[in-house]
Amino acid sequence: MRQFLKYIWLLGMAGLCPAPGMAGIEYDAARNIIWVSDYPVWRPCVMDDILRQDTINKWKRTAYNYNEDLYEVVAHVYIGDANGRDTYFQIGDHTHPQATIKMHGNLVVSPDLPYNHTDKSRMAQNDTSGVNALTLGRHDNPEIRPRIQFAPGCGLQVGPEEGNRQWSGEIYVHNAEISGFTGETGRVIGIQGWLNLRGRVVHLLSSRIADVQNGIRGVMGGGWNHRVYDMVFENMGVGMRGYWDNRYLKKPLDACCFINCETALENVYGQVLMKDCVFRNNRQNWSFNRSSLENIFLENCEIDGCKTNGKVLNLK
C-alpha cells in the first residue's frame, strides 16, 4: 500500500494525476474551447498543464517552442465557471519568466457568480462562491514579464459579456504585455474589437496594452477594486472607455501613457484625477459623457511634449 501511495504521489507531482479538488482541463471540440476549472490559489493552472493534457489526449490544440519559451494555442481558453469553486490561472513564473502565449482564440475569465447573483447577496448570505482569476506576471518580481499576443479578431474578456449583469471574475496584470502578434502594426485585436474587463477586481500595473481595434471597456475608478498604474496604452482605438472616478476618493489614474490612440479616454464619468500621465500623438485625448458634471484634473501631465496642470471642463 505504501508503494502504491508513493506511486500516486509521484503521478501528482508530474501533473498526470490531479491533486484533490482539481477537476482539471477539458476540451470542447464542438466549440473549440479548452476549459480550465477548479485550480486553487495555492496551485494555479499554468500553460504547462494545458500542454500536458493536450499531449496526453491528442487534441493538437497547443504547441511549445523551448528555445523561444513560446506557447501557441489554436483554441479559445476559458477559465472557471460559476460552480462555487476557485479557478486560478497564472501566466509567467520563475520557470517561464518571459513566456509568450500566441492565442489564435479568445482568453476568457468566466463570471464566477451565477447570473442572478450579486456581490451584495453573496456577502449577506455568507456565500462561499468561488473565484475565477487570471494573473499575468507577479507583483513581487518585475523580472517576470510574460506576453500574450492575440490573432486578429481575438482578445481578452473578464466577467460577463452583458453590461447590465453583475461584474465578476478577477484579473491581475503585472509587468506584462497584451498585444497583437509580433510585427503587427494595425489595430486588429479584440472580441468584436474590444478587450472587455468587467471584473470585480481589475489591476493593470506597469504593463503595456496595444493593437486593440476599438479599445478597453469596463475599467472603473473610485468605489471599485480597479487599479490602473504605470500603464502604456498604445496603437488603440480607445485607450479606456467609460472610466469613472471621484477625485475626492484619492484614486488617481497615475503615471499612464497614451500613445497613438484615436481617443485616449472616451466617455469620461465623474471627476477624474490624472497624475504624471503622458498623451502623445492621439487624435483626441478625451471625450466626456453627456452629463455636465464631468471634469478632468491634470497634475504634472504632459500633452505632446508640453507640461500641463489644471482642470479640463466638460464643455458639452
mmCIF file of N, CA, C and O in Angstrom, residues 3 20 32-33 79 100 113 124 135 137 140 154 240 246 265 300 310:
data_model
loop_
_atom_site.group_PDB
_atom_site.id
_atom_site.type_symbol
_atom_site.label_atom_id
_atom_site.label_comp_id
_atom_site.label_asym_id
_atom_site.label_seq_id
_atom_site.Cartn_x
_atom_site.Cartn_y
_atom_site.Cartn_z
ATOM 1 N N GLN A 3 3.852 1.619 -1.265
ATOM 2 C CA GLN A 3 4.408 1.819 -2.596
ATOM 3 C C GLN A 3 3.367 2.376 -3.557
ATOM 4 O O GLN A 3 3.665 3.211 -4.412
ATOM 5 N N PRO A 20 -6.160 16.689 -5.075
ATOM 6 C CA PRO A 20 -7.534 16.686 -4.576
ATOM 7 C C PRO A 20 -8.218 18.021 -4.816
ATOM 8 O O PRO A 20 -7.660 19.080 -4.551
ATOM 9 N N ASN A 32 -14.478 24.396 -29.854
ATOM 10 C CA ASN A 32 -13.030 24.643 -29.853
ATOM 11 C C ASN A 32 -12.613 25.430 -28.616
ATOM 12 O O ASN A 32 -11.890 26.433 -28.697
ATOM 13 N N ILE A 33 -13.049 24.952 -27.441
ATOM 14 C CA ILE A 33 -12.745 25.603 -26.168
ATOM 15 C C ILE A 33 -11.971 24.645 -25.273
ATOM 16 O O ILE A 33 -12.406 23.520 -25.035
ATOM 17 N N ILE A 79 -11.518 30.163 -18.388
ATOM 18 C CA ILE A 79 -11.036 29.954 -17.032
ATOM 19 C C ILE A 79 -12.213 29.947 -16.076
ATOM 20 O O ILE A 79 -12.868 30.971 -15.873
ATOM 21 N N THR A 100 5.892 33.701 -23.844
ATOM 22 C CA THR A 100 4.976 34.339 -24.787
ATOM 23 C C THR A 100 3.876 33.349 -25.123
ATOM 24 O O THR A 100 4.156 32.179 -25.427
ATOM 25 N N LEU A 113 -19.944 34.368 -10.557
ATOM 26 C CA LEU A 113 -21.232 34.464 -9.876
ATOM 27 C C LEU A 113 -22.326 33.966 -10.808
ATOM 28 O O LEU A 113 -22.296 34.265 -12.004
ATOM 29 N N ALA A 124 -24.309 39.083 2.092
ATOM 30 C CA ALA A 124 -25.428 38.978 3.020
ATOM 31 C C ALA A 124 -25.687 37.541 3.433
ATOM 32 O O ALA A 124 -26.044 37.261 4.576
ATOM 33 N N THR A 135 -3.867 35.798 -13.624
ATOM 34 C CA THR A 135 -2.744 36.645 -13.239
ATOM 35 C C THR A 135 -1.661 36.552 -14.302
ATOM 36 O O THR A 135 -1.238 35.453 -14.676
ATOM 37 N N GLY A 137 2.212 37.727 -14.865
ATOM 38 C CA GLY A 137 3.345 38.229 -14.117
ATOM 39 C C GLY A 137 3.145 38.078 -12.627
ATOM 40 O O GLY A 137 2.219 37.410 -12.158
ATOM 41 N N ASP A 140 5.537 40.828 -7.105
ATOM 42 C CA ASP A 140 6.748 40.878 -6.282
ATOM 43 C C ASP A 140 8.020 40.560 -7.056
ATOM 44 O O ASP A 140 9.087 40.421 -6.471
ATOM 45 N N CYS A 154 -9.322 38.311 -32.165
ATOM 46 C CA CYS A 154 -9.351 37.587 -30.890
ATOM 47 C C CYS A 154 -8.918 38.517 -29.764
ATOM 48 O O CYS A 154 -8.248 39.517 -29.992
ATOM 49 N N MET A 240 -9.101 53.803 -22.891
ATOM 50 C CA MET A 240 -10.101 53.259 -21.969
ATOM 51 C C MET A 240 -11.420 53.970 -22.195
ATOM 52 O O MET A 240 -11.459 55.196 -22.334
ATOM 53 N N ASN A 246 -13.865 59.579 -8.779
ATOM 54 C CA ASN A 246 -14.182 60.761 -7.987
ATOM 55 C C ASN A 246 -12.882 61.222 -7.355
ATOM 56 O O ASN A 246 -12.281 60.503 -6.564
ATOM 57 N N LEU A 265 -9.097 58.639 -23.701
ATOM 58 C CA LEU A 265 -10.151 58.356 -22.721
ATOM 59 C C LEU A 265 -11.486 58.761 -23.332
ATOM 60 O O LEU A 265 -11.690 59.925 -23.650
ATOM 61 N N ASN A 300 0.743 67.523 -13.189
ATOM 62 C CA ASN A 300 2.067 67.182 -13.720
ATOM 63 C C ASN A 300 1.972 66.230 -14.908
ATOM 64 O O ASN A 300 2.708 65.241 -15.002
ATOM 65 N N GLY A 310 -3.904 71.555 -14.195
ATOM 66 C CA GLY A 310 -5.164 72.297 -14.173
ATOM 67 C C GLY A 310 -6.359 71.417 -14.435
ATOM 68 O O GLY A 310 -6.281 70.181 -14.438
#
